[in-house]
Coordinates of C-alpha atoms in Angstrom, one line a residue:
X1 CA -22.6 -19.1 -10.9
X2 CA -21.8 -20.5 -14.2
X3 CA -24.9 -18.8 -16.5
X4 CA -21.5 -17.1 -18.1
X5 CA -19.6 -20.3 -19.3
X6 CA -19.9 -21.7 -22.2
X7 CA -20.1 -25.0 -21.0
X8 CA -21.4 -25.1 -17.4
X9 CA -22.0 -28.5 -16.8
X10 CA -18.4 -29.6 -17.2
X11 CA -17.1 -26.6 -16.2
X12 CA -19.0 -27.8 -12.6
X13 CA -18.3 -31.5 -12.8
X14 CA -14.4 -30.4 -13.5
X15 CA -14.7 -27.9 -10.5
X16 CA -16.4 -30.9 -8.1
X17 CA -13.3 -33.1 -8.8
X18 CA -10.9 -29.6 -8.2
X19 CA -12.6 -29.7 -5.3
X20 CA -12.1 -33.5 -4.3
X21 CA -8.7 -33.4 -5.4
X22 CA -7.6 -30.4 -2.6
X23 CA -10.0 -32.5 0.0
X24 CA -7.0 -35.3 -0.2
X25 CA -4.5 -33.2 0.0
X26 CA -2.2 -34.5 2.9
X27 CA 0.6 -31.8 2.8
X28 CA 0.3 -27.6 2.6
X29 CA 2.8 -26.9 0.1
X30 CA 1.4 -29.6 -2.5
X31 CA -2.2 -28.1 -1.7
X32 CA -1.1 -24.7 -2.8
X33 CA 0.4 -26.1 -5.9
X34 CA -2.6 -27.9 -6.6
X35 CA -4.4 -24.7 -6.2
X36 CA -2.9 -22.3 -8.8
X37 CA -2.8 -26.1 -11.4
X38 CA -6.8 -25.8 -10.3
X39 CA -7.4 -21.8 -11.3
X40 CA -5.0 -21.9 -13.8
X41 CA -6.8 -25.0 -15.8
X42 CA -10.3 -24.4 -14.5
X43 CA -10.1 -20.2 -16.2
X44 CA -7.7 -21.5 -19.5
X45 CA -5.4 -19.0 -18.0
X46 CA -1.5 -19.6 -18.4
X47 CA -0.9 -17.7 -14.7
X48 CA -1.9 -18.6 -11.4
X49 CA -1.0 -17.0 -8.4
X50 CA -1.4 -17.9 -4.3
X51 CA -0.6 -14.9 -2.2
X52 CA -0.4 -15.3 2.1
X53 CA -0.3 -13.5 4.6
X54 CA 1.4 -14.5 8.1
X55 CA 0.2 -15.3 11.1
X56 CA 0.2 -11.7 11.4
X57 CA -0.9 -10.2 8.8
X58 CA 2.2 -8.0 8.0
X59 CA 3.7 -9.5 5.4
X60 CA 2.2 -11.1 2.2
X61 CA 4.3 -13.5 0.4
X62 CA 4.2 -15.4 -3.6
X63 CA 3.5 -19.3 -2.1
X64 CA 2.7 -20.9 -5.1
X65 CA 3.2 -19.9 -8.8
X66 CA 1.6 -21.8 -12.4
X67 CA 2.9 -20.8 -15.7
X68 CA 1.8 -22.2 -19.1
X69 CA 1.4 -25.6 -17.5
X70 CA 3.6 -26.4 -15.3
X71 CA 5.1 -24.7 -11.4
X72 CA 7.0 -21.3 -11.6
X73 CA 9.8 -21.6 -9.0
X74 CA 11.0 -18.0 -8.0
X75 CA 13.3 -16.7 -5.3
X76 CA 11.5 -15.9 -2.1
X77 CA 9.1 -12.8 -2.5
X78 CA 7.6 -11.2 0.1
X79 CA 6.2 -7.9 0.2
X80 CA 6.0 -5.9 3.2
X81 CA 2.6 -5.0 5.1
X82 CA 2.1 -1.8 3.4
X83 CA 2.5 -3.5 -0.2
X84 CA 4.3 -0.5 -1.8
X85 CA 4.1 -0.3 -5.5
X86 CA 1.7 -3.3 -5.9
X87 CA -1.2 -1.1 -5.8
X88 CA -3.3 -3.9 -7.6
X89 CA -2.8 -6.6 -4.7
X90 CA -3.2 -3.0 -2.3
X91 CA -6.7 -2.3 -3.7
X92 CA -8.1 -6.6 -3.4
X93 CA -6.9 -6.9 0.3
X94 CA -7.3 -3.2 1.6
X95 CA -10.9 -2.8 0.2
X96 CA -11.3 -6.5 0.9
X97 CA -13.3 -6.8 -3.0
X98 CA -12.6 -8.6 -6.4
X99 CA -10.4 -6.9 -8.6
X100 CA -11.1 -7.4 -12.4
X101 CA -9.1 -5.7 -14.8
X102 CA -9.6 -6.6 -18.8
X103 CA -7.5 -4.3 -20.0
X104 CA -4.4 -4.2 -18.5
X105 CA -2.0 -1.7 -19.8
X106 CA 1.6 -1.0 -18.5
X107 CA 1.3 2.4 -18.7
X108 CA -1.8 2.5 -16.2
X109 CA -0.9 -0.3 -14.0
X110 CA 2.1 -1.6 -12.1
X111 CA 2.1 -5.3 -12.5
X112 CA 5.9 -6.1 -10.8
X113 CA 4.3 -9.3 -9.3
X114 CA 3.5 -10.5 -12.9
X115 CA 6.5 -12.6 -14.3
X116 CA 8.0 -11.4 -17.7
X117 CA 7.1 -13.4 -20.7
X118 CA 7.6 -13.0 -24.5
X119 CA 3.6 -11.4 -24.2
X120 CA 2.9 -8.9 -21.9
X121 CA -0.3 -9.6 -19.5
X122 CA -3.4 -8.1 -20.8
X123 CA -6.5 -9.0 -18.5
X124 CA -6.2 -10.3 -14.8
X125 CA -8.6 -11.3 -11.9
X126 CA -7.4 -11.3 -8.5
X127 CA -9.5 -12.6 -5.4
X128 CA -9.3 -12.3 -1.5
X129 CA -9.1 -15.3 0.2
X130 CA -10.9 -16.0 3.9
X131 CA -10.3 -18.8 6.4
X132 CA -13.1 -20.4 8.5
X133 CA -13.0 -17.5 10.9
X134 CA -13.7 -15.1 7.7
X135 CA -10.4 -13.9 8.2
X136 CA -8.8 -12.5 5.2
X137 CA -5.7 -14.8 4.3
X138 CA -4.4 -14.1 0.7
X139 CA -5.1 -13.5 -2.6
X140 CA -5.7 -16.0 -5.5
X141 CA -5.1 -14.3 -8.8
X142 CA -5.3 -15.6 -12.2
X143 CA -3.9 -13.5 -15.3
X144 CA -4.2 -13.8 -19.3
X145 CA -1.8 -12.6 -22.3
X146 CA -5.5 -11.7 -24.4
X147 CA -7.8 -9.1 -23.0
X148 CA -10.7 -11.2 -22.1
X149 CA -13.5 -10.9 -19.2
X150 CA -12.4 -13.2 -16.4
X151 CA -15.2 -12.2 -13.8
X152 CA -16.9 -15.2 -14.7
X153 CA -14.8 -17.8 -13.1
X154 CA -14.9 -15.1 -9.6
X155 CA -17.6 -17.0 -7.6
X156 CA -16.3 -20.4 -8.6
X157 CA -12.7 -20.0 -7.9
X158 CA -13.6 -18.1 -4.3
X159 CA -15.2 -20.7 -3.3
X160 CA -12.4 -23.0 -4.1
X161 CA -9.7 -20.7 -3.0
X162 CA -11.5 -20.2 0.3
X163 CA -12.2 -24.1 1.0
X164 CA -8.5 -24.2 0.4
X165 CA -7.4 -22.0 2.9
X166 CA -9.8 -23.7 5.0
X167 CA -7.6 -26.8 4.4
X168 CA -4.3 -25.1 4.7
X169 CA -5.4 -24.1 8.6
X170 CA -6.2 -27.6 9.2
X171 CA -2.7 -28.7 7.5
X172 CA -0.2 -26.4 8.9
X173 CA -0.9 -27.5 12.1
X174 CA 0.6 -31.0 10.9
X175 CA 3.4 -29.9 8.6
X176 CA 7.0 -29.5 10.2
X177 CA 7.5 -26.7 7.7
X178 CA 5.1 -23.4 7.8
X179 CA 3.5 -22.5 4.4
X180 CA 4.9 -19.0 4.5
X181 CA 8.8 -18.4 5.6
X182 CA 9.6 -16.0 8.7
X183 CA 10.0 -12.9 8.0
X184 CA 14.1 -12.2 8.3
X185 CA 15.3 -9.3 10.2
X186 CA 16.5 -7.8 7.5
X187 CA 13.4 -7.5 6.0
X188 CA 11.6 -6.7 9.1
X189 CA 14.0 -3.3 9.5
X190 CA 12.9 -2.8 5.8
X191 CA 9.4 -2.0 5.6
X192 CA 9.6 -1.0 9.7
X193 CA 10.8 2.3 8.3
X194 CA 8.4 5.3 7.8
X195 CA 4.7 4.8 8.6
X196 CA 4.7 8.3 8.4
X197 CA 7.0 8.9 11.4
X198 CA 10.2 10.5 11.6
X199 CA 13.2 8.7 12.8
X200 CA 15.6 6.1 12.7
X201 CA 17.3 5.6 16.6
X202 CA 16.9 1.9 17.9
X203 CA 14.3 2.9 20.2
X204 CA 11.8 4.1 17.2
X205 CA 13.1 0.8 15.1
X206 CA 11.9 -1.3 17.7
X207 CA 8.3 1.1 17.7
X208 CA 8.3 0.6 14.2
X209 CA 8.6 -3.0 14.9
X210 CA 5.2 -3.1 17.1
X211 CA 3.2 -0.6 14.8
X212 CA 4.1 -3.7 11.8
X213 CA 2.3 -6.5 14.2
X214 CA -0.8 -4.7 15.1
X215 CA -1.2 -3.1 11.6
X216 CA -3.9 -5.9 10.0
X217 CA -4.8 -7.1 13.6
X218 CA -8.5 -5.7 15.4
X219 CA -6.6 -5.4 18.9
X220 CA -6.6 -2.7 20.9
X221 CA -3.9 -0.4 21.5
X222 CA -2.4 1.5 24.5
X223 CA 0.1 4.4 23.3
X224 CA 2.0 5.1 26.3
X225 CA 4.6 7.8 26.8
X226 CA 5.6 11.8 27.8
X227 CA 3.7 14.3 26.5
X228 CA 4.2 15.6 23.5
X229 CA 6.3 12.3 22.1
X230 CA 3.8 11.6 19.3
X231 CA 1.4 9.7 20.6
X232 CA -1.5 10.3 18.0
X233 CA 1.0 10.1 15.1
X234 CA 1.3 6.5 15.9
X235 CA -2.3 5.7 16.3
X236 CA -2.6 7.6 12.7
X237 CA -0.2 5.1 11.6
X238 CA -1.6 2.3 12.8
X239 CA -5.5 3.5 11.2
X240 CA -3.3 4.7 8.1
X241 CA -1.2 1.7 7.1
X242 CA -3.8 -0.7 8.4
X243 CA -6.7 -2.8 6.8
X244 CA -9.2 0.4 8.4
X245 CA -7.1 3.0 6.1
X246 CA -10.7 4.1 4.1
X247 CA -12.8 3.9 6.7
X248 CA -12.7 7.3 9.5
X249 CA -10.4 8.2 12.1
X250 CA -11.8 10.1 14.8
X251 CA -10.0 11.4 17.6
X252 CA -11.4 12.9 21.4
X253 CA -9.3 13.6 24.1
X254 CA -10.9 12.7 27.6
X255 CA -9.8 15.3 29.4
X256 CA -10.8 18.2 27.5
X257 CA -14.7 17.8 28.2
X258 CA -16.6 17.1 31.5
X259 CA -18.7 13.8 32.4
X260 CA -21.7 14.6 31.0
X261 CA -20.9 16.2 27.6
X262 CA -18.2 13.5 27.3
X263 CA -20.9 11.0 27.5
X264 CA -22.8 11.9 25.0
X265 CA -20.2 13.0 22.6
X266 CA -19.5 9.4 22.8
X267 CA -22.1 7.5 22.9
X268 CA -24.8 10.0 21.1
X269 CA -28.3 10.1 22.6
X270 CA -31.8 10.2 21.3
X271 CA -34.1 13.4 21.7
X272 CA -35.2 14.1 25.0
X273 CA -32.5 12.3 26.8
X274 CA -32.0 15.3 29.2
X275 CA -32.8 19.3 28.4
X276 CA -31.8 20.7 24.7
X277 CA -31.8 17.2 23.3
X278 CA -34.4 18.1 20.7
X279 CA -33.4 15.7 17.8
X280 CA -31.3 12.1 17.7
X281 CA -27.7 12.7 17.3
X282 CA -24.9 9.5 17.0
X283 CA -22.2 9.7 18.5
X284 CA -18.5 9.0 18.0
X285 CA -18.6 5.2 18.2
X286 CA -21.3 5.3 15.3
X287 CA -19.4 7.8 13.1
X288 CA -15.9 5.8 13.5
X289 CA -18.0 2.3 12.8
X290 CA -15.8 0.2 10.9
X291 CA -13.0 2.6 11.2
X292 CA -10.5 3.9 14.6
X293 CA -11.6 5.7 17.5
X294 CA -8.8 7.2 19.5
X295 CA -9.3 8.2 22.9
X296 CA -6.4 10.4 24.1
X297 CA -5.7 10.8 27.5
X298 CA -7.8 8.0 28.7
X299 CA -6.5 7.9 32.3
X300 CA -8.3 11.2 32.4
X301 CA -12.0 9.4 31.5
X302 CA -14.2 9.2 34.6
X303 CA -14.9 5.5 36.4
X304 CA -18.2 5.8 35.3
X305 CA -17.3 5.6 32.1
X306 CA -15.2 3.4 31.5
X307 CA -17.5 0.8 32.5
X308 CA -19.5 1.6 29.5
X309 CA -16.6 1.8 27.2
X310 CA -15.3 -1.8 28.7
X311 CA -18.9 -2.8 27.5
X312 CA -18.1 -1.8 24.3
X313 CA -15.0 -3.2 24.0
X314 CA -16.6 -6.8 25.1
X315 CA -19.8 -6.9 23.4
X316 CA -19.2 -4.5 20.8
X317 CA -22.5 -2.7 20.9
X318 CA -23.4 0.2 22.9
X319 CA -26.3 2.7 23.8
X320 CA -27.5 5.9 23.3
X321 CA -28.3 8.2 26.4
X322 CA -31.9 8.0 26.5
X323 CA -32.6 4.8 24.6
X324 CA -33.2 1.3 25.8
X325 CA -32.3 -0.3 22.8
X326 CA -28.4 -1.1 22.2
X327 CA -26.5 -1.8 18.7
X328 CA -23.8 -3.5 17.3
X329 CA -20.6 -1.4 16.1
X330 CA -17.4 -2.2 14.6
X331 CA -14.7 0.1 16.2
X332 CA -11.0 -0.7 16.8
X333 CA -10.0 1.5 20.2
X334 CA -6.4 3.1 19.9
X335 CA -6.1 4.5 23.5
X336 CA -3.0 6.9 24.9
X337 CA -1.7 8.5 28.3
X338 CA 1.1 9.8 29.3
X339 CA -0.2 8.5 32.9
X340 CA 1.4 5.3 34.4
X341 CA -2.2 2.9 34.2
X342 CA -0.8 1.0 36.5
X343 CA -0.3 3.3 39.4
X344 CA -3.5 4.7 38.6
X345 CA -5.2 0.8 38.8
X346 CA -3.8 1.2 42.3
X347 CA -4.9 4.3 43.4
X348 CA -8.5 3.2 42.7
X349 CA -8.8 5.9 40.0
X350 CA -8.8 3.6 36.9
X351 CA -10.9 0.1 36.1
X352 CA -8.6 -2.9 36.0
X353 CA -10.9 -4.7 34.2
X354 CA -10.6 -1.8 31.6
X355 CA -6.6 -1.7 31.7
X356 CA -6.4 -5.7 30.9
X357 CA -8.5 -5.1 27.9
X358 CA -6.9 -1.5 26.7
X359 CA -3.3 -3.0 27.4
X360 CA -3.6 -6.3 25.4
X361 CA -0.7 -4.8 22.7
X362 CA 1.3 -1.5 24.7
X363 CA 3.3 0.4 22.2
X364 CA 6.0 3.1 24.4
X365 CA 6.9 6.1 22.9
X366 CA 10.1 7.3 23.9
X367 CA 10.8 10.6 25.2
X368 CA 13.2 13.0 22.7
X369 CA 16.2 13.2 25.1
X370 CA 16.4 9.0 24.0
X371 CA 16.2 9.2 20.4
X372 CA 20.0 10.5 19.7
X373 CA 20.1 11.8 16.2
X374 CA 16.8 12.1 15.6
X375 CA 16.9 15.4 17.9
X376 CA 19.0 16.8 14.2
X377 CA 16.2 14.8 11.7
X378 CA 13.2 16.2 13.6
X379 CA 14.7 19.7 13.5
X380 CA 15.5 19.8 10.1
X381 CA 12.1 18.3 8.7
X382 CA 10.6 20.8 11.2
X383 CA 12.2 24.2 9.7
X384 CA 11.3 23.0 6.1
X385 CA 7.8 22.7 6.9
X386 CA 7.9 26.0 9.1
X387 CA 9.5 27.7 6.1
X388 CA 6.7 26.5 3.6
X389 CA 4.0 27.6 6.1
X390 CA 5.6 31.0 6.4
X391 CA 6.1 31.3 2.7
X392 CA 10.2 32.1 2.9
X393 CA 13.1 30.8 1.4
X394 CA 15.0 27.6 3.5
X395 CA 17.0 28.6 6.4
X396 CA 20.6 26.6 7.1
X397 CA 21.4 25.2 10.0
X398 CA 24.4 26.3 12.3
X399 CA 26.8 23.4 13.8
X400 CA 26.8 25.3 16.8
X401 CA 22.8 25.2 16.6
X402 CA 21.9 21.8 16.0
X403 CA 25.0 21.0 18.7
X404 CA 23.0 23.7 20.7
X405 CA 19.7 21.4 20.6
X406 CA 21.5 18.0 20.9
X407 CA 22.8 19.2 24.3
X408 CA 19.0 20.2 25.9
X409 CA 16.6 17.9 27.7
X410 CA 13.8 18.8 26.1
X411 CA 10.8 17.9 28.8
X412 CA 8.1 19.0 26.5
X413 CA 9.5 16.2 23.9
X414 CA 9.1 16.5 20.4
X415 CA 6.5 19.2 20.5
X416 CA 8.6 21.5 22.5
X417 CA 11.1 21.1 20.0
X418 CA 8.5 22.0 17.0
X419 CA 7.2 25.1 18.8
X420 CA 11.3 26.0 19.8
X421 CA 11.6 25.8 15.7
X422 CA 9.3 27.8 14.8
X423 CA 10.4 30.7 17.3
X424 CA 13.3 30.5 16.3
X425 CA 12.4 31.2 12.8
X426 CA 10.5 34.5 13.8
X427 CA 13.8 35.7 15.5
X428 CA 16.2 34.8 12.2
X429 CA 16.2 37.6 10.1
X430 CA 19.2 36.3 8.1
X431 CA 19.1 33.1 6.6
X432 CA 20.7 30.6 9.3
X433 CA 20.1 29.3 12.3
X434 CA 22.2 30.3 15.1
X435 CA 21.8 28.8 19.0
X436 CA 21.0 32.9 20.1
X437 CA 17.8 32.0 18.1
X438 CA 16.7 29.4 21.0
X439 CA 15.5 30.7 24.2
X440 CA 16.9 27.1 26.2
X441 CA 17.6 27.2 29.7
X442 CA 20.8 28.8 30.9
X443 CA 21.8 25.0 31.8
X444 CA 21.2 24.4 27.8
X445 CA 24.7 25.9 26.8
X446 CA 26.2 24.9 24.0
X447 CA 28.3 21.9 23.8
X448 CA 31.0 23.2 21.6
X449 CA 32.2 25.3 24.1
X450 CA 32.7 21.5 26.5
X451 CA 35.5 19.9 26.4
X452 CA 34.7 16.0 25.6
X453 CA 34.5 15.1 29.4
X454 CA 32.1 17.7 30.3
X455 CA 30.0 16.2 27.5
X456 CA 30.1 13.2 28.4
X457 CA 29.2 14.3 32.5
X458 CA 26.6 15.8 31.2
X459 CA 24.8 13.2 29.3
X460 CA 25.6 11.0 32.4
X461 CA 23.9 13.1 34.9
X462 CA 21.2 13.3 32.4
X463 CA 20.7 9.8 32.2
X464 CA 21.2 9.2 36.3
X465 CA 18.9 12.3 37.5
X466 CA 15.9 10.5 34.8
X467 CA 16.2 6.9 36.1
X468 CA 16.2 8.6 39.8
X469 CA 13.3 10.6 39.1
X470 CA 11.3 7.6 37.0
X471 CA 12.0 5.6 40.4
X472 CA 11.0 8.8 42.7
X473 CA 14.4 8.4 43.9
X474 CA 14.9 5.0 45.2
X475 CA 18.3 4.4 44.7
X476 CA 18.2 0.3 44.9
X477 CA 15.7 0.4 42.4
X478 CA 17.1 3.0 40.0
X479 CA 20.6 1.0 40.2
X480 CA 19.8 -2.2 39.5
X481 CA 17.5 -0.6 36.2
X482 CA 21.3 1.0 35.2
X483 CA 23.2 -2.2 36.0
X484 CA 24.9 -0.7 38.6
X485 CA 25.7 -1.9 42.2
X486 CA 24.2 0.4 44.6
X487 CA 27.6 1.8 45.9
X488 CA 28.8 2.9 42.5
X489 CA 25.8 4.4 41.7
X490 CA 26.4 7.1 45.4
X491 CA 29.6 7.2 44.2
X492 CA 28.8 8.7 40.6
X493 CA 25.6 10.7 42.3
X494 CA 28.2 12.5 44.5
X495 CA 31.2 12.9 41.7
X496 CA 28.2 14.6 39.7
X497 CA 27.1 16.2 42.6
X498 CA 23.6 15.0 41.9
X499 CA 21.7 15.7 45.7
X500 CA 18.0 15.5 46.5
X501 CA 17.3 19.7 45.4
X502 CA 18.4 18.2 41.8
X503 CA 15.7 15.7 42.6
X504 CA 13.1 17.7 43.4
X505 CA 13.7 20.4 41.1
X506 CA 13.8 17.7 38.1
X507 CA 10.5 16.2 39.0
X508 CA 9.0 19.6 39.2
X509 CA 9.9 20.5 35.6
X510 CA 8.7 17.0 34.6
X511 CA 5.1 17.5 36.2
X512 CA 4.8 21.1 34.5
X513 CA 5.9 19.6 31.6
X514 CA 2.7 17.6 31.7

């Protein structure tokens, strides 16, 4: 560890008392001060830096700060959990490695993090951080105005950064004060936006909000919602954004194979497990190890198989048809169905064992007809790509056209509206979009021909004849969901002339829709 230093005998005797010195630390915030003093003096550095992340892991914040001697006191600076434009700190806690760089140029790197000085930064070591757990926590990093190789002082100053975070676990559990601030609401709406997704109604904010929390986290995920709402794109997110970003993403849907080959596609099996086996072949599990397996449609997966996925989500090993050996795999589970678990948990036709462990962190999509505005952003984004792909110049949108969308139901969600687009773009031969371009239902007509009360009945019924058919028509329930006493809800079902055909014929379109 110190074959590098010039002196390595006091270099070790000064890092025992470092080490002795954090040991008596009695208070978080003057252990992470005493931290960066440690690098900072141990390396001959003028910087030190101690990055954090929260409780859970989506935000990464500047704790403590050492600069030519003495503490840097900065305004508060956090950086969201996909660390845009710090793509140094990206590269230490995404790949989870030391990062030495010992010739640091502007021009190559982006070092916003590093304060400004009268010299610019030339050479810089940056280290991840682990708790007792092993959990990643933060990042130590140390920086130098000279270009000089700083990968000698790695082991050392791991060893202490890690014993320190050791100490701050044992420490915050004392302070009245957390190390790192809570995140503000401001700043959660912030970096909540994009992950890829498109959309900016309350009801994705608040999805955005729950893809944030799980992003750094080894829980599994249930994506629930309608078909065709995006379910995948959020488990993509989630593997995307997340710590698991360079490792694979695989994806199988459960429905679209029987038992048997679904089984084995799974699990792989060794040769001569059954007939046509003639070689070993892994299976899904192995070839998402250390990465995301999504399993769409899981409501679909046969009982007796989700007992040997449940023992794979507890034990975390598995086996091969055909084998009698079993082996470890590390596999985060993003599951989705647009099937109510719960009812089928009832119904006999899906593990409750299996349900409490999928369901530990639900995520809902919404269905379109929620999402407002977004109907207008989806199409739009939708029609550029669909232009690119077809290799012709941008088509404008029509008021009357997007007004022509807005008004529509859309029960096949957001990929109803894609293949709608793309139809729609055959049929133009000009270059705008006009509502004769959308084959909706006759129902679908277009709202600038309503006057503002028919609009408004409209959206109404829409919202009633949903939270009836959600409810399979129990009124009680479906008015006290609305916060409505049952009388006034009859009384608006009959001024709307909402009847139990409307019913029927609404959950039929909802089923085929599925």
């Amino acid at each position: 560890m110190f074959d590098q230093l010039a002196q390595p005998l006091v270099y070790a005797e000064s890092l025992l008392t470092r080490f002795s010195t954090l040991a008596a630390s009695s208070n978080s915030r003057a252990l992470q001060q005493q931290l960066v003093a440690a690098a900072a003096d141990l390396s001959h550095c003028p910087l030190a830096q101690l990055y954090l992340l929260d409780k859970t892991q989506t935000e990464l914040t500047l704790c403590a700060e050492w600069l030519d001697g003495e503490p840097l006191v900065r305004g508060e600076s956090a950086l969201p959990s996909d660390y845009k434009d710090q793509q140094l700190l990206q590269y230490c806690l995404f790949q989870n490695q030391v990062l030495h760089v010992n010739a640091l140029d502007s021009s190559l790197y982006a070092t916003p993090f590093l304060p400004e000085t009268d010299r610019s930064w030339r050479s810089l070591l940056c280290l991840p951080l682990h708790d007792r757990d092993n959990h990643l926590g933060g990042l130590l990093l140390i920086a130098q105005r000279d270009a000089e190789e700083l990968d000698a002082y790695a082991d050392s100053l791991r060893l202490l950064g890690d014993f320190a975070m050791c100490q701050l676990q044992l420490l915050q559990r004392l302070d009245a004060e957390p190390a790192i601030a809570p995140m503000s609401e401001e700043s959660k709406i912030s970096h909540e936006r994009g992950y890829g997704l498109i959309g900016e109604s309350p009801v994705m904010q608040r999805v955005y909000r729950l893809i944030s929390k799980v992003l750094h986290n080894p829980v599994s995920v249930m994506v629930a919602g309608e078909t065709g709402t995006g379910k995948e794109l959020v488990a993509r997110a989630i593997h995307d954004y997340g710590l698991r970003r360079t490792q694979p993403f695989i994806a199988q849907n459960c429905s679209a194979l029987p038992e048997a080959l679904l089984e084995s596609e799974l699990f792989g099996y060794t040769k001569g497990a059954f007939t046509g086996a003639t070689q070993d072949r892994l299976g899904l599990f192995d070839a998402a190890n250390n990465g995301t397996l999504f399993l769409d449609e899981i409501g679909d997966m046969p009982l007796s198989l989700q007992a040997k996925l449940l023992r794979v989500l507890q034990e975390g090993e598995l086996r091969p048809l055909g084998s009698n050996q079993t082996h470890k795999v590390d596999v985060r589970i993003i599951a989705a169905s647009h099937h109510d678990l719960r009812t089928l948990v009832d119904k006999g036709q899906f593990r409750e064992d299996l349900f409490y462990r999928l369901g530990h962190f639900p995520i809902e999509m919404p269905p379109l007809r929620e999402r407002g505005n977004d109907i207008q952003l989806l199409a739009t984004r939708f029609a550029e790509e669909a232009c690119h792909f077809l290799q012709r110049d941008p088509c404008r949108w029509s008021e009357e056209a997007l007004e022509h969308l807005a008004g529509y139901h859309f029960p096949g969600n957001v990929r109803e509206l894609k293949g709608l687009i793309a139809r729609a773009l055959l049929l133009c031969d000009g270059n705008v979009l006009l509502p004769e371009h959308f084959s909706l239902p006759d129902s679908a007509q277009p709202l600038a021909s309503r006057s503002l009360r028919e609009r408004l009945e409209q959206v109404e019924r829409n919202l009633l004849l949903d939270c009836l058919r959600k409810n399979q028509g129990n009124q009680t329930i479906a008015a006290s969901e609305l916060g409505l006493p049952r009388r006034t809800l009859l009384y608006r079902m009959q001024r709307l002339k909402i009847n139990a055909a409307d019913l029927r014929h609404k959950e039929k379109a909802y089923v085929q829709s599925r």
